[in-house]
Coordinates of N, CA, C and O in Angstrom, one line a residue:
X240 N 1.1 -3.3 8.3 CA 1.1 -3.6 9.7 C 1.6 -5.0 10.0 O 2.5 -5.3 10.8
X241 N 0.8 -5.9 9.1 CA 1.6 -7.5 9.4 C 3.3 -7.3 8.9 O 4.1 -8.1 9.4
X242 N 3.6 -6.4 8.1 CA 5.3 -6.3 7.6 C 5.6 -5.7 8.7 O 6.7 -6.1 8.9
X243 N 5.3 -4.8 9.6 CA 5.6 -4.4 11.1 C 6.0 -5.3 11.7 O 7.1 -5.6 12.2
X244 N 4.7 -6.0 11.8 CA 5.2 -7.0 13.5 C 6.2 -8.3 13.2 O 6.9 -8.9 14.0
X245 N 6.2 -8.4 11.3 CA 7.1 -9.7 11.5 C 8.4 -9.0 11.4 O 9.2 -9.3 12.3
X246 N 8.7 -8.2 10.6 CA 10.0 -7.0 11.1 C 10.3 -7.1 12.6 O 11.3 -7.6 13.1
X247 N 9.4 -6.6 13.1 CA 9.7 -6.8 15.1 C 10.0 -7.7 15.5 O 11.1 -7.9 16.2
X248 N 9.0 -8.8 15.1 CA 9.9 -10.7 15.7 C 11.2 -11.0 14.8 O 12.1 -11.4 15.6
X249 N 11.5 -11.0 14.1 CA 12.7 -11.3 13.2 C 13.3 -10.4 14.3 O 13.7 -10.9 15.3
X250 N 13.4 -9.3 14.1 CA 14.7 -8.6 14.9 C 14.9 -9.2 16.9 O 15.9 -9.4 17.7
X251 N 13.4 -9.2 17.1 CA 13.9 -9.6 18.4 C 14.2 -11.3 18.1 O 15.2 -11.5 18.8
X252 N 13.9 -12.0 17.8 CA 14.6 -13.1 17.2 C 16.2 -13.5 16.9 O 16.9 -14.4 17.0
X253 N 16.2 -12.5 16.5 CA 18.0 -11.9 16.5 C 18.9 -11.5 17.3 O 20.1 -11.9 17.4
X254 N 18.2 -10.3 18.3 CA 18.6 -9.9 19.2 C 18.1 -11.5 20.6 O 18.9 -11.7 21.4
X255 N 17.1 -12.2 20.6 CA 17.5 -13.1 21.3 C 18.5 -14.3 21.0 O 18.8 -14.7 22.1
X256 N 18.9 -14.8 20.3 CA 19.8 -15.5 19.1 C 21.5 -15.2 19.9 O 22.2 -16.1 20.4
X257 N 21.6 -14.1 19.9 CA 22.8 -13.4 19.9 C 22.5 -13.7 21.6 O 23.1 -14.7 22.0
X258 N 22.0 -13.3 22.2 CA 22.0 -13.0 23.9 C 21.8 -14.6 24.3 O 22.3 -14.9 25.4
X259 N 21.3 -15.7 23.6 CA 21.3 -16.8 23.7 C 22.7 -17.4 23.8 O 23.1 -17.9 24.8
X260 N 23.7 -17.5 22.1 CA 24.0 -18.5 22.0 C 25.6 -17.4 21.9 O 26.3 -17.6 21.0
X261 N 26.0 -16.4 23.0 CA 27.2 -16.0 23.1 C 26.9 -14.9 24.0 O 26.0 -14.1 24.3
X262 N 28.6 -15.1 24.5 CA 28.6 -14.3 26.0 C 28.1 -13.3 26.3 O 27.9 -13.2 27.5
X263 N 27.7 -12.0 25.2 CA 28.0 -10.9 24.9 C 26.4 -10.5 25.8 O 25.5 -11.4 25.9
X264 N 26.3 -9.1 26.4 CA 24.7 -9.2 27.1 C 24.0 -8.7 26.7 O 24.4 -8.8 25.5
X265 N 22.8 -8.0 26.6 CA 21.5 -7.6 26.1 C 22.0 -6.3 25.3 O 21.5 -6.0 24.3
X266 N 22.8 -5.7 25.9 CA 23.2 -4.3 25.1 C 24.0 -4.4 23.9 O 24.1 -3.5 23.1
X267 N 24.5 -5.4 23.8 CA 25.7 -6.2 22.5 C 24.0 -6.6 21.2 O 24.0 -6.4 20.0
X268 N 23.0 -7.2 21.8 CA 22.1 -8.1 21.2 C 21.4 -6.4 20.4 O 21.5 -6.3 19.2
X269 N 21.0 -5.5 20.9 CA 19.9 -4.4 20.6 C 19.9 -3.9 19.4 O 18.9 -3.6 18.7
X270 N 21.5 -3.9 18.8 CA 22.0 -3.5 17.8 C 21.5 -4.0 16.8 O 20.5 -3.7 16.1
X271 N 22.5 -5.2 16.7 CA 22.2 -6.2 15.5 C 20.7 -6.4 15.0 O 20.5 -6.5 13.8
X272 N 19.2 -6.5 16.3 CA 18.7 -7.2 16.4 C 17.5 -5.9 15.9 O 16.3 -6.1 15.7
X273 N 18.0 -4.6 15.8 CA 17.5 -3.0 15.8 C 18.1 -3.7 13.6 O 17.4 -3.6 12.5
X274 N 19.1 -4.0 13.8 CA 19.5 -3.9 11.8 C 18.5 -4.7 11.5 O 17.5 -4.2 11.0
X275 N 18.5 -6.1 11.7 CA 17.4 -7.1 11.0 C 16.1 -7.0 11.2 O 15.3 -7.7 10.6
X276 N 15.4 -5.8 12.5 CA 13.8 -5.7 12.0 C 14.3 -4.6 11.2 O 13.5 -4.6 10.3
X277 N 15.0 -3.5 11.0 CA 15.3 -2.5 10.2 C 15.6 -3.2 8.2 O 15.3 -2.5 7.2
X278 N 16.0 -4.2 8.1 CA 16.4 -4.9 6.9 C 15.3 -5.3 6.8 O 14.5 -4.7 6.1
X279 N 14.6 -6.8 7.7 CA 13.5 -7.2 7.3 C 12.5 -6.4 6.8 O 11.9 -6.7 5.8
X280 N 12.1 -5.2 7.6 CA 11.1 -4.1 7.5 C 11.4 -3.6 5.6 O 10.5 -3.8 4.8
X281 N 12.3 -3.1 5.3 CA 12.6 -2.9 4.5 C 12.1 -3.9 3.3 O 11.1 -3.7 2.7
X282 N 12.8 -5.2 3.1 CA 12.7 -6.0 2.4 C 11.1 -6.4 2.1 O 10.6 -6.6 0.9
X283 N 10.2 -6.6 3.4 CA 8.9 -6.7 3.0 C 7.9 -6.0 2.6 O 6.9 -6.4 2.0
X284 N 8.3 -4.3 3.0 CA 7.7 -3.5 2.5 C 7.7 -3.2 1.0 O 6.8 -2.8 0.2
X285 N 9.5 -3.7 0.8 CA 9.5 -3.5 -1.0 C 8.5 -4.2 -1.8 O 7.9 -3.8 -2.8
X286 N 8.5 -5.7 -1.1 CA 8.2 -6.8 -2.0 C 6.7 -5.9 -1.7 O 6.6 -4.9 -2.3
X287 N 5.9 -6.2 -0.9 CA 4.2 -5.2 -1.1 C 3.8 -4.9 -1.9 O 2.6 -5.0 -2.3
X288 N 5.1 -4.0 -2.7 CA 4.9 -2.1 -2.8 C 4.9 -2.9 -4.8 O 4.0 -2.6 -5.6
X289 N 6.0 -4.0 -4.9 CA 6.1 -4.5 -5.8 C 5.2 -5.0 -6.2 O 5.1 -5.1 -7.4
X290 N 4.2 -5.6 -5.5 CA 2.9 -6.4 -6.0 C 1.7 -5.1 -6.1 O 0.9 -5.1 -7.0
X291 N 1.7 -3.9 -5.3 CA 1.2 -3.4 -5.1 C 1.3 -2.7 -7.2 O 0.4 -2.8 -8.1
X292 N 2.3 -2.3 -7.2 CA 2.7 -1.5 -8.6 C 2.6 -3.0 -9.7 O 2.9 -2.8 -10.8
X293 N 2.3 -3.8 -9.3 CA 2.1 -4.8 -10.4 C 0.3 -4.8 -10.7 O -0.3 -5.2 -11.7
X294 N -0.2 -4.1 -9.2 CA -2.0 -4.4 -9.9 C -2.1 -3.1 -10.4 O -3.2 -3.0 -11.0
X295 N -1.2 -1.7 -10.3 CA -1.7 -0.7 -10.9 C -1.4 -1.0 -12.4 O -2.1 -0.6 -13.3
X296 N -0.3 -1.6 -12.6 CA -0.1 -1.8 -14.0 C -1.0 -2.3 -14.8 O -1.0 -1.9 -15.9
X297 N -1.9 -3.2 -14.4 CA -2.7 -4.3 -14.5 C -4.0 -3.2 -14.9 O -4.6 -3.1 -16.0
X298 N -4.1 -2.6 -13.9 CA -5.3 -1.6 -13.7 C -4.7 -0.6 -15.2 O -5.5 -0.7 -16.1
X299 N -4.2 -0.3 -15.2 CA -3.7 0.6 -16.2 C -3.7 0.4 -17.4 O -4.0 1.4 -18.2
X300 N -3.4 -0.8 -17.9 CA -3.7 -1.8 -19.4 C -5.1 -2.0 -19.6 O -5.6 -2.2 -20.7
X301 N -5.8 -2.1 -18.5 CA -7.6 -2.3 -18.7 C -8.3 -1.0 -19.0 O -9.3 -0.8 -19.6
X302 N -7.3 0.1 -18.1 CA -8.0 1.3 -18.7 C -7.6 2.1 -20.2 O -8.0 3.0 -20.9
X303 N -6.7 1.3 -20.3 CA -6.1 1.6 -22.0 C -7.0 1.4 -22.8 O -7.3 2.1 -23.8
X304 N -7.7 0.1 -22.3 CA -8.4 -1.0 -23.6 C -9.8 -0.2 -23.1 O -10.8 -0.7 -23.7
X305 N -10.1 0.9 -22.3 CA -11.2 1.6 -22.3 C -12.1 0.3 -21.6 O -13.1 -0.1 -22.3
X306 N -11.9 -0.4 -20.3 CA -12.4 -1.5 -19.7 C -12.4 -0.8 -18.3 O -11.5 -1.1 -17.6
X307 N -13.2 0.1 -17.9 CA -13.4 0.9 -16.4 C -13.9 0.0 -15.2 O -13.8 0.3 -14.1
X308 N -14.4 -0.8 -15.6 CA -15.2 -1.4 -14.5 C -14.1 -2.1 -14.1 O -13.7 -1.9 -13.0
X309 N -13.7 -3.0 -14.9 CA -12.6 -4.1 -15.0 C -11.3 -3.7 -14.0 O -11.0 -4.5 -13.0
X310 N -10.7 -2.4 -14.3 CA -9.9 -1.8 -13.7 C -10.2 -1.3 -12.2 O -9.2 -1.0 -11.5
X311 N -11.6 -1.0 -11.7 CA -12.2 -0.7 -10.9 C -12.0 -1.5 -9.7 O -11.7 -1.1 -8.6
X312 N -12.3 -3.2 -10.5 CA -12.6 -4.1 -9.8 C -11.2 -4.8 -9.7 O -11.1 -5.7 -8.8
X313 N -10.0 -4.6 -10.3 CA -8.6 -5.1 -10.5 C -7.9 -3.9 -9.0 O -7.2 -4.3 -8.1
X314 N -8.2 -2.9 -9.1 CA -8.0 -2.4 -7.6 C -9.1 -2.6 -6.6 O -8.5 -2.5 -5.5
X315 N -9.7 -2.7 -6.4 CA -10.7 -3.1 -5.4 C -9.8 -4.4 -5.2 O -9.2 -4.3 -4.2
X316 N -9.4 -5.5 -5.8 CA -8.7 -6.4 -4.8 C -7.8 -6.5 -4.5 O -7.5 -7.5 -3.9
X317 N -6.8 -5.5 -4.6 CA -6.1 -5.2 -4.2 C -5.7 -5.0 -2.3 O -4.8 -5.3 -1.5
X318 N -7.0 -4.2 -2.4 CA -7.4 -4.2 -0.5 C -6.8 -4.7 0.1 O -6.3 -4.3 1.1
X319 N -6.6 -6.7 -0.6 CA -6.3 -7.4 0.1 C -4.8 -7.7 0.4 O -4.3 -8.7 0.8
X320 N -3.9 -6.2 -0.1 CA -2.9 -6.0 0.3 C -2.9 -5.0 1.8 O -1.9 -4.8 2.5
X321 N -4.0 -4.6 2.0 CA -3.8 -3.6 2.9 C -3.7 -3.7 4.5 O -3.5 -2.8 5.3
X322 N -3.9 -5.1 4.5 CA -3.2 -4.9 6.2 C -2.3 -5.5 6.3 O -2.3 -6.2 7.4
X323 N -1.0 -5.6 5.5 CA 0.3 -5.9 4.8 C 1.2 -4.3 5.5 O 2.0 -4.1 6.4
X324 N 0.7 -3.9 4.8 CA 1.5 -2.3 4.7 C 0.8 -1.1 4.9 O -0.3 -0.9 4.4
X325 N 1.5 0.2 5.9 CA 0.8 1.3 6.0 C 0.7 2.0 5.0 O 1.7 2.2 4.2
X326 N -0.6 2.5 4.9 CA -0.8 3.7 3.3 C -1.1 2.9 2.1 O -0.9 3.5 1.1
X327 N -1.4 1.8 1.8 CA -1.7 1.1 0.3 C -3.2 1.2 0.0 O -3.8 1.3 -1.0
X328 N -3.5 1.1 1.6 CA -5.2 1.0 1.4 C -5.5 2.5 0.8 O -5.6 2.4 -0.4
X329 N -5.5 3.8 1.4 CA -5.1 4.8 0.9 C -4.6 5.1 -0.3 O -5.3 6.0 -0.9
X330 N -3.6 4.5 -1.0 CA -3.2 4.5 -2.0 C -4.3 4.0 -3.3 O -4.4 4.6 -4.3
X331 N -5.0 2.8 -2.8 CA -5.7 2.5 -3.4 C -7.1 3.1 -4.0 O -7.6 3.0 -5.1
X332 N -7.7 3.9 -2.7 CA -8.9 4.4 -3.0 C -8.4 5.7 -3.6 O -9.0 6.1 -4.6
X333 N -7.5 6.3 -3.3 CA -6.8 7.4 -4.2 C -7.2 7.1 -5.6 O -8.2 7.7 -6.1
X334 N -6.4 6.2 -6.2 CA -6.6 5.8 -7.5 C -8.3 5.4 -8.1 O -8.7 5.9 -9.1
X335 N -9.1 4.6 -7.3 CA -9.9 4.0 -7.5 C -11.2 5.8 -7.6 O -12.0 6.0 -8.5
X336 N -10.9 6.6 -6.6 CA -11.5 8.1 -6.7 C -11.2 8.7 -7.7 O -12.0 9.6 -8.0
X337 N -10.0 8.5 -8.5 CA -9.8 9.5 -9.6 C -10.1 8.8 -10.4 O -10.5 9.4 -11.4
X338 N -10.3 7.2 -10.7 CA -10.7 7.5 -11.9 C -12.4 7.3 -12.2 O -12.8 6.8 -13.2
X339 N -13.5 7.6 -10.9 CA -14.3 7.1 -10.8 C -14.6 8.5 -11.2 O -15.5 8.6 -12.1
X340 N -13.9 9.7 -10.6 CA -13.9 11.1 -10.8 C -13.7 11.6 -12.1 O -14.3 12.6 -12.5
X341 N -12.9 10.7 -13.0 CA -12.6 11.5 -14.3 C -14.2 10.8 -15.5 O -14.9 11.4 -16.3
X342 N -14.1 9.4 -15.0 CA -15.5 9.1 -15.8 C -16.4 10.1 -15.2 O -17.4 9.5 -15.5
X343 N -16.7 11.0 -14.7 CA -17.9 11.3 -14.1 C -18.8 10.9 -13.4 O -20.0 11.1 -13.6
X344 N -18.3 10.0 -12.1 CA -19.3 9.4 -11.6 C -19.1 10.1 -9.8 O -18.5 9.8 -8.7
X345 N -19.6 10.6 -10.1 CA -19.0 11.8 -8.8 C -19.5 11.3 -7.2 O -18.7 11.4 -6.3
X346 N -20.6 10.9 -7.1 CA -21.5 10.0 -5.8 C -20.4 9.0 -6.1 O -19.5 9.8 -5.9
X347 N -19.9 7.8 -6.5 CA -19.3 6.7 -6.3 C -17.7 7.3 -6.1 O -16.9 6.4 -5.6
X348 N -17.3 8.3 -6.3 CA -16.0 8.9 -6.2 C -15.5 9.4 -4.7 O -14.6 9.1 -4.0
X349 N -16.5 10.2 -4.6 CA -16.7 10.4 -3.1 C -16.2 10.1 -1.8 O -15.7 10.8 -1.0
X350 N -16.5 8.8 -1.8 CA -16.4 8.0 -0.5 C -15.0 7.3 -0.7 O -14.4 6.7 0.2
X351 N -14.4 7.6 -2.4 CA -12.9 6.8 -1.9 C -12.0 8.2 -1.9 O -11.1 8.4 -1.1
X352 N -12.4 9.2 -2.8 CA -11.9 10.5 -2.2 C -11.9 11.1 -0.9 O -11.2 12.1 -0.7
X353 N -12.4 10.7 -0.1 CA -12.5 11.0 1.6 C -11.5 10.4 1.9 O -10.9 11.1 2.7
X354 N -10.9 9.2 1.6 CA -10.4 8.2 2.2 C -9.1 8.3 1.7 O -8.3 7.5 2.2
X355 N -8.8 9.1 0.7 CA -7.6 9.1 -0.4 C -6.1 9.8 0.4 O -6.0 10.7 1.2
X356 N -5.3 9.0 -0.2 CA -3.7 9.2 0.5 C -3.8 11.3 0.6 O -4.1 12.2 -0.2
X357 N -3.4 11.2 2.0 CA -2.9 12.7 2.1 C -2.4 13.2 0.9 O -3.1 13.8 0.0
X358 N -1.1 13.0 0.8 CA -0.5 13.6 -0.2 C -0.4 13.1 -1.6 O 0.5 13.2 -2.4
X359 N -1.4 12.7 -1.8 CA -2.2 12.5 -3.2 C -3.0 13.8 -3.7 O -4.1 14.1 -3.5
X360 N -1.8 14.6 -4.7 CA -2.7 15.6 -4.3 C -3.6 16.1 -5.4 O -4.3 17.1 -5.3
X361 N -3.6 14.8 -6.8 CA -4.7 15.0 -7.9 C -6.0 14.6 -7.1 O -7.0 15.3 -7.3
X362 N -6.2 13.3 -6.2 CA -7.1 13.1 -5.7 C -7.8 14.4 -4.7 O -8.9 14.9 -4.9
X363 N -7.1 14.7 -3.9 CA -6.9 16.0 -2.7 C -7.8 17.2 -3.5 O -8.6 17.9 -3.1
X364 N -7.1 17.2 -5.0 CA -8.0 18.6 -5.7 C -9.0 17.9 -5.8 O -9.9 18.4 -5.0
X365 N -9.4 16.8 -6.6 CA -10.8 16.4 -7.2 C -11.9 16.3 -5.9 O -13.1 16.5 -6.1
X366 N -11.5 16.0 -4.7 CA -12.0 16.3 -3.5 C -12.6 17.2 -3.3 O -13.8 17.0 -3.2
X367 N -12.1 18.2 -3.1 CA -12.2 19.9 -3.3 C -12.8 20.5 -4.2 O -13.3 21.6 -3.8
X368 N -13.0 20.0 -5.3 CA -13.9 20.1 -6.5 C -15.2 19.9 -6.0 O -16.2 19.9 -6.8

């Protein structure tokens, strides 16, 4: 959501830029100023998505070493990516449900399985379960 709105000021930033500092009038500015929240949007969402795939990795090496809690708690802070970008939080309790679901701990699974990405759909089954 915050990669939304600074996407939106960057582009109208551009499109004011352009309507500012040359002749050209608001319909000349829309374009340009439609590409750079369209680029910015892009570029911040990657980098997110990058940090985001850097704590599953993270999470992934602790569950190797058979360290569940560890991993538990390596996505749980993650969250603090989540009013960054739409769907991470989602994404997150996805992950955090399955694997609270595969230890068997089915009450603590629950509540992030409710919450888990739509189309997540190992989560979506274990839900259903």
């Amino acid at each position: 959501m915050i990669n939304l709105l600074l996407s939106l000021a960057a582009g109208a930033a551009a499109a004011i830029a352009i309507l500012l500092l040359s002749s050209f009038g608001w319909v000349a500015a829309v374009g340009p100023g439609a590409a750079v929240a369209v680029a910015a949007y892009y570029l911040l969402s990657r980098r997110t998505f990058k940090r985001l795939e850097a704590v599953f990795e993270e999470a992934k090496k602790e569950i190797m070493a058979q360290k569940f809690e560890k991993a538990v708690r390596t996505l749980e802070a993650a969250f603090a990516l989540g009013p960054w970008q739409f769907l991470v939080r989602s994404q997150i309790h996805s992950q955090i449900g399955v694997l609270q679901y595969v230890r068997q701990e089915f009450d603590q699974a629950l509540p992030h399985l409710e919450k888990s990405f739509s189309r997540h759909w190992l989560a979506r089954a274990m839900l259903a379960t």
